[in-house]
Tab-separated table of C-alpha atoms in Angstrom:
chain	number	residue	atom	x	y	z
A	287	UNK	CA	16.770	125.677	89.617
A	288	UNK	CA	19.163	123.350	88.181
A	289	UNK	CA	21.322	120.887	90.338
A	290	UNK	CA	24.429	122.807	89.415
A	291	UNK	CA	23.075	125.945	90.370
A	292	UNK	CA	21.962	124.685	93.669
A	293	UNK	CA	25.453	123.430	94.605
A	294	UNK	CA	26.924	126.899	93.317
A	295	UNK	CA	24.494	128.623	95.996
A	296	UNK	CA	25.086	126.124	98.649
A	297	UNK	CA	28.817	126.356	98.447
A	298	UNK	CA	28.886	130.253	98.514
A	299	UNK	CA	26.647	130.053	101.695
A	300	UNK	CA	29.100	127.793	103.138
A	301	UNK	CA	31.951	130.189	102.348
A	302	UNK	CA	30.145	133.059	104.048
A	303	UNK	CA	29.283	130.914	107.151
A	304	UNK	CA	33.006	129.707	107.642
A	305	UNK	CA	34.173	133.440	106.893
A	306	UNK	CA	31.954	134.711	109.622
A	307	UNK	CA	33.028	131.910	112.117
A	308	UNK	CA	36.760	132.779	111.396
A	309	UNK	CA	36.410	136.610	112.215
A	310	UNK	CA	34.424	135.556	115.418
A	311	UNK	CA	37.041	133.191	116.666
A	312	UNK	CA	40.111	134.917	115.084
A	313	UNK	CA	43.808	133.288	115.208
A	314	UNK	CA	44.772	131.159	118.046
A	315	UNK	CA	46.434	133.217	120.776
A	316	UNK	CA	49.929	132.109	121.641
A	317	UNK	CA	50.399	131.460	125.574
A	318	UNK	CA	52.332	134.149	127.493
A	319	UNK	CA	56.186	133.820	127.365
A	320	UNK	CA	58.428	134.176	130.621
A	321	UNK	CA	61.859	135.279	131.054
A	322	UNK	CA	63.407	135.105	134.572
A	323	UNK	CA	66.961	136.773	135.755
A	324	UNK	CA	67.929	136.260	139.271
A	325	UNK	CA	70.617	138.453	141.077
A	326	UNK	CA	73.088	140.596	139.204
A	327	UNK	CA	74.412	139.135	136.183
A	328	UNK	CA	73.151	135.743	137.631
A	329	UNK	CA	75.129	136.133	140.895
A	330	UNK	CA	73.939	136.378	144.287
A	331	UNK	CA	75.827	135.802	147.485
A	332	UNK	CA	74.242	133.463	150.019
A	333	UNK	CA	72.520	134.836	152.779
A	334	UNK	CA	71.483	138.218	151.173
A	335	UNK	CA	68.132	139.577	149.644
A	336	UNK	CA	67.695	138.417	146.029
A	337	UNK	CA	66.131	140.464	143.273
A	338	UNK	CA	64.183	138.379	140.928
A	339	UNK	CA	63.087	140.182	137.691
A	340	UNK	CA	60.276	138.325	135.800
A	341	UNK	CA	59.402	139.479	132.223
A	342	UNK	CA	55.961	138.486	131.031
A	343	UNK	CA	54.908	138.901	127.189
A	344	UNK	CA	51.398	138.514	126.334
A	345	UNK	CA	49.547	138.565	122.840
A	346	UNK	CA	46.114	139.125	124.577
A	347	UNK	CA	45.202	140.276	128.108
A	348	UNK	CA	46.610	138.170	130.875
A	349	UNK	CA	45.378	138.022	134.333
A	350	UNK	CA	46.764	135.635	136.730
A	351	UNK	CA	49.699	135.021	139.251
A	352	UNK	CA	53.240	134.364	139.366
A	353	UNK	CA	54.646	131.576	141.699
A	354	UNK	CA	58.044	131.642	142.751
A	355	UNK	CA	59.629	129.019	144.823
A	356	UNK	CA	62.942	127.346	145.533
A	357	UNK	CA	64.064	123.758	145.780
A	358	UNK	CA	66.009	124.923	149.070
A	359	UNK	CA	63.170	126.505	150.498
A	360	UNK	CA	59.411	125.241	151.216
A	361	UNK	CA	58.381	129.037	151.107
A	362	UNK	CA	56.425	130.078	148.044
A	363	UNK	CA	55.925	133.619	146.858
A	364	UNK	CA	52.740	134.648	145.053
A	365	UNK	CA	52.135	137.899	143.158
A	366	UNK	CA	49.098	138.769	141.245
A	367	UNK	CA	49.905	140.285	137.907
A	368	UNK	CA	48.000	141.662	134.925
A	369	UNK	CA	49.648	142.132	131.379
A	370	UNK	CA	47.836	143.990	128.575
A	371	UNK	CA	47.633	142.244	125.307
A	372	UNK	CA	50.775	142.979	122.801
A	373	UNK	CA	53.039	144.322	125.750
A	374	UNK	CA	55.573	142.922	128.047
A	375	UNK	CA	55.652	143.751	131.608
A	376	UNK	CA	58.643	143.361	134.058
A	377	UNK	CA	57.984	142.356	137.774
A	378	UNK	CA	60.423	142.524	140.639
A	379	UNK	CA	60.608	140.418	143.574
A	380	UNK	CA	62.746	140.087	146.517
A	381	UNK	CA	63.455	136.890	147.608
A	382	UNK	CA	65.096	136.278	151.188
A	383	UNK	CA	68.251	134.475	150.872
A	384	UNK	CA	68.881	131.072	152.067
A	385	UNK	CA	72.133	131.771	154.639
A	386	UNK	CA	74.015	128.495	153.198
A	387	UNK	CA	73.576	128.493	149.544
A	388	UNK	CA	72.437	130.429	146.495
A	389	UNK	CA	69.147	129.524	145.451
A	390	UNK	CA	67.773	127.372	142.549
A	391	UNK	CA	64.428	129.252	141.780
A	392	UNK	CA	61.444	127.900	139.954
A	393	UNK	CA	58.833	130.664	138.323
A	394	UNK	CA	55.405	129.683	137.261
A	395	UNK	CA	52.882	131.760	135.411
A	396	UNK	CA	49.392	130.395	136.617
A	397	UNK	CA	45.800	131.138	135.190
A	398	UNK	CA	43.176	129.643	137.365
A	399	UNK	CA	44.403	126.050	137.924
A	400	UNK	CA	46.643	125.978	134.882
A	401	UNK	CA	50.297	126.757	134.579
A	402	UNK	CA	50.614	128.408	131.413
A	403	UNK	CA	54.490	128.962	131.289
A	404	UNK	CA	57.365	128.247	133.636
A	405	UNK	CA	61.098	129.159	133.818
A	406	UNK	CA	64.068	128.647	136.222
A	407	UNK	CA	66.999	130.430	137.232
A	408	UNK	CA	70.061	129.520	139.233
A	409	UNK	CA	71.767	132.365	140.922
A	410	UNK	CA	75.589	131.525	141.331
A	411	UNK	CA	77.760	132.363	144.257
A	412	UNK	CA	80.503	134.724	143.310
A	413	UNK	CA	84.041	133.580	144.351
A	414	UNK	CA	87.007	135.824	144.607
A	415	UNK	CA	84.654	138.395	143.123
A	416	UNK	CA	83.029	141.583	144.463
A	417	UNK	CA	79.680	142.918	142.827
A	418	UNK	CA	79.551	146.671	142.111
A	419	UNK	CA	76.474	148.530	141.127
A	420	UNK	CA	76.823	151.812	138.996
A	421	UNK	CA	74.018	154.487	138.920
A	422	UNK	CA	73.141	155.947	135.386
A	423	UNK	CA	75.501	159.250	135.407
A	424	UNK	CA	78.660	157.196	135.419
A	425	UNK	CA	77.074	153.993	133.669
A	426	UNK	CA	75.844	155.848	130.566
A	427	UNK	CA	79.587	156.647	129.971
A	428	UNK	CA	80.186	153.006	129.381
A	429	UNK	CA	81.438	150.499	132.011
A	430	UNK	CA	84.081	147.733	131.795
A	431	UNK	CA	82.641	144.250	132.557
A	432	UNK	CA	85.258	143.792	135.281
A	433	UNK	CA	88.119	145.476	136.946
A	434	UNK	CA	91.047	144.354	139.277
A	435	UNK	CA	90.607	145.164	143.045
A	436	UNK	CA	92.811	147.742	144.600
A	437	UNK	CA	94.798	144.780	146.221
A	438	UNK	CA	95.475	141.237	144.798
A	439	UNK	CA	92.330	139.665	146.064
A	440	UNK	CA	90.256	139.039	143.082
A	441	UNK	CA	88.317	141.178	140.817
A	442	UNK	CA	84.970	143.036	140.760
A	443	UNK	CA	82.128	142.824	138.449
A	444	UNK	CA	80.268	145.911	137.321
A	445	UNK	CA	76.591	146.324	136.696
A	446	UNK	CA	74.504	149.335	135.711
A	447	UNK	CA	71.612	149.718	138.164
A	448	UNK	CA	68.352	151.474	137.668
A	449	UNK	CA	67.321	153.896	140.701
A	450	UNK	CA	63.738	153.259	139.788
A	451	UNK	CA	64.132	149.536	141.022
A	452	UNK	CA	64.880	151.096	144.366
A	453	UNK	CA	60.973	151.528	144.854
A	454	UNK	CA	60.762	148.059	145.757
A	455	UNK	CA	63.005	148.411	148.906
A	456	UNK	CA	66.578	147.829	149.997
A	457	UNK	CA	66.560	144.411	148.907
A	458	UNK	CA	67.090	145.220	145.189
A	459	UNK	CA	70.757	145.972	146.116
A	460	UNK	CA	71.089	142.858	148.163
A	461	UNK	CA	73.797	141.141	145.977
A	462	UNK	CA	75.811	144.126	145.777
A	463	UNK	CA	78.993	144.828	147.780
A	464	UNK	CA	79.464	148.386	146.629
A	465	UNK	CA	77.491	151.161	144.818
A	466	UNK	CA	79.026	153.963	142.713
A	467	UNK	CA	77.062	157.119	142.373
A	468	UNK	CA	77.409	160.850	141.962
A	469	UNK	CA	75.854	163.711	143.927
A	470	UNK	CA	73.509	164.318	140.857
A	471	UNK	CA	72.483	160.623	141.162
A	472	UNK	CA	71.541	161.046	144.714
A	473	UNK	CA	69.608	164.501	144.189
A	474	UNK	CA	67.438	162.781	141.529
A	475	UNK	CA	66.031	160.097	144.046
A	476	UNK	CA	62.776	160.576	145.627
A	477	UNK	CA	62.141	159.943	149.388
A	478	UNK	CA	61.309	156.135	148.889
A	479	UNK	CA	64.309	155.179	146.812
A	480	UNK	CA	66.722	157.405	149.150
A	481	UNK	CA	65.292	155.506	152.094
A	482	UNK	CA	65.920	152.298	150.570
A	483	UNK	CA	69.554	153.102	149.537
A	484	UNK	CA	70.475	154.377	153.005
A	485	UNK	CA	68.840	151.110	154.562
A	486	UNK	CA	71.005	148.997	152.310
A	487	UNK	CA	74.233	151.226	153.647
A	488	UNK	CA	72.955	150.784	157.093
A	489	UNK	CA	73.024	147.077	156.757
A	490	UNK	CA	76.720	147.003	155.522
A	491	UNK	CA	76.694	148.439	151.876
A	492	UNK	CA	79.674	150.497	150.673
A	493	UNK	CA	78.515	153.627	149.146
A	494	UNK	CA	81.135	155.273	146.775
A	495	UNK	CA	80.339	158.843	145.807
A	496	UNK	CA	82.564	160.046	142.897
A	497	UNK	CA	82.854	163.685	144.192
A	498	UNK	CA	86.032	165.563	145.645
A	499	UNK	CA	86.766	165.333	149.335
A	500	UNK	CA	84.926	167.664	151.535
A	501	UNK	CA	81.594	167.476	149.380
A	502	UNK	CA	78.631	167.071	151.346
A	503	UNK	CA	76.830	163.964	150.138
A	504	UNK	CA	73.219	164.635	149.458
A	505	UNK	CA	70.478	162.968	151.430
A	506	UNK	CA	72.930	161.494	153.760
A	507	UNK	CA	72.565	162.116	157.701
A	508	UNK	CA	74.943	164.489	159.236
A	509	UNK	CA	76.533	161.711	161.354
A	510	UNK	CA	77.359	159.798	158.210
A	511	UNK	CA	78.973	162.649	156.428
A	512	UNK	CA	82.553	162.279	155.655
A	513	UNK	CA	83.363	165.883	156.792
A	514	UNK	CA	86.456	166.485	155.138
A	515	UNK	CA	87.811	162.744	155.591
A	516	UNK	CA	87.897	160.519	152.592
A	517	UNK	CA	85.503	157.964	154.043
A	518	UNK	CA	82.973	157.658	157.136
A	519	UNK	CA	81.352	154.888	158.959
A	520	UNK	CA	77.399	154.768	158.052
A	521	UNK	CA	75.633	152.209	160.274
A	522	UNK	CA	77.292	148.889	159.563
A	523	UNK	CA	78.467	150.273	155.991
A	524	UNK	CA	80.765	152.971	154.562
A	525	UNK	CA	80.467	156.266	152.847
A	526	UNK	CA	83.594	156.952	150.633
A	527	UNK	CA	84.361	159.887	148.391
A	528	UNK	CA	86.349	158.861	145.199
A	529	UNK	CA	87.432	162.098	143.754
A	530	UNK	CA	86.490	161.621	140.327
A	531	UNK	CA	88.305	158.349	139.826
A	532	UNK	CA	85.159	156.496	138.497
A	533	UNK	CA	84.397	159.251	136.129
A	534	UNK	CA	88.149	158.927	134.888
A	535	UNK	CA	87.815	155.150	134.504
A	536	UNK	CA	90.259	154.491	137.256
A	537	UNK	CA	87.860	151.660	138.734
A	538	UNK	CA	91.154	149.688	140.013
A	539	UNK	CA	92.012	152.623	142.315
A	540	UNK	CA	88.635	152.776	144.337
A	541	UNK	CA	87.265	149.117	144.216
A	542	UNK	CA	88.552	147.589	147.463
A	543	UNK	CA	87.591	144.163	148.681
A	544	UNK	CA	84.384	144.108	150.538
A	545	UNK	CA	84.211	143.047	154.240
A	546	UNK	CA	80.887	141.605	153.281
A	547	UNK	CA	82.213	139.241	150.763
A	548	UNK	CA	81.527	135.467	151.554
A	549	UNK	CA	84.230	134.288	153.835
A	550	UNK	CA	84.183	130.804	151.872
A	551	UNK	CA	86.160	132.360	148.974
A	552	UNK	CA	89.427	132.784	151.014
A	553	UNK	CA	89.503	129.406	152.298
A	554	UNK	CA	89.709	128.156	155.940
A	555	UNK	CA	91.415	131.289	157.006
A	556	UNK	CA	89.123	133.525	155.352
A	557	UNK	CA	86.162	131.745	157.520
A	558	UNK	CA	88.114	132.256	160.676
A	559	UNK	CA	88.595	135.927	160.224
A	560	UNK	CA	84.820	136.329	159.590
A	561	UNK	CA	84.194	134.347	162.683
A	562	UNK	CA	86.191	137.104	164.650
A	563	UNK	CA	84.457	139.869	162.749
A	564	UNK	CA	87.377	141.078	160.620
A	565	UNK	CA	88.472	140.711	156.980
A	566	UNK	CA	90.815	138.111	155.598
A	567	UNK	CA	94.552	138.852	156.772
A	568	UNK	CA	95.898	139.600	153.259
A	569	UNK	CA	93.282	142.163	152.519
A	570	UNK	CA	93.897	144.213	155.763
A	571	UNK	CA	97.713	143.874	155.368
A	572	UNK	CA	97.884	144.957	151.910
A	573	UNK	CA	95.329	148.012	152.724
A	574	UNK	CA	97.627	149.087	155.643
A	575	UNK	CA	100.668	148.811	153.880
A	576	UNK	CA	99.532	150.264	150.580
A	577	UNK	CA	100.868	147.252	148.731
A	578	UNK	CA	99.375	144.443	146.745
A	579	UNK	CA	99.665	141.071	148.795
A	580	UNK	CA	98.476	137.571	147.686
A	581	UNK	CA	95.605	135.942	149.134
A	582	UNK	CA	95.820	133.967	152.493
A	583	UNK	CA	96.411	130.575	151.056
A	584	UNK	CA	99.387	131.859	148.993
A	585	UNK	CA	100.723	133.419	152.137
A	586	UNK	CA	100.622	130.307	154.064
A	587	UNK	CA	102.285	128.232	151.247
A	588	UNK	CA	105.154	130.844	150.880
A	589	UNK	CA	105.763	130.811	154.794
A	590	UNK	CA	105.658	127.112	154.922
A	591	UNK	CA	108.174	126.560	152.157
A	592	UNK	CA	110.301	129.164	153.848
A	593	UNK	CA	110.157	127.093	157.244
A	594	UNK	CA	110.879	123.840	155.182
A	595	UNK	CA	113.852	125.248	153.507
A	596	UNK	CA	115.226	127.115	156.742
């Protein structure tokens, strides 16, 4: 065999070897990707349960843990997860809120002793803003991003809510001041989801049911039924029939300032009203009189100016 022929055969052999190795090892797999969303639209009032939605995308099968922590709290939440290759999975974790501030969250994706991905999310405290969730029947018709409140006390942000998320418990609704549903939405809930919804109402949530007055609200205990009235007390919360106003797009007719809103938003006078268990003065006066009143600081300035001039 000539030297040239030997070189040619050796070169062919090496190509076969390298090709086989390439098939065995395959291309390098990218590390899993992580996306984190806290609260609703990034908002979370202090002191309430906070839903954290974590999306993990993996090219290959990933088995490991999610570590969730906050700079304001030494507690660490650990969740074991598995994500099949070529898929994205969403995981929902309920974080119990710090009573004094909205948390700054850190989420790590851990495999063995290695952190393979990390992300952070800062939940913002809403100011002069109520958070309103809307179930599918109404949300599917299109929602405005925001609406004025029924009296001059700020605005409300509207978010579509997936009823399936109620499987994790009442905490999924933690950031919300109000939830707008139809009777059909309620009938579609299974027992676990309905229990979570009623627990949220019992803890102070306001449930707006977009049905005519006199409608029996599906799944709601008899003692909570409005029974011919526009609204009824339900534990610490309220159930209100809204006569189709939401379906008609008349959101500013039904979204009132929520008593559960942080008292910090109405200044020191709001804090005092919260201390006595009531709502800010301007809200209650406006609702009782059926007119729109400015917030408490403006009322104080107007009265003060009048005293000086007089």
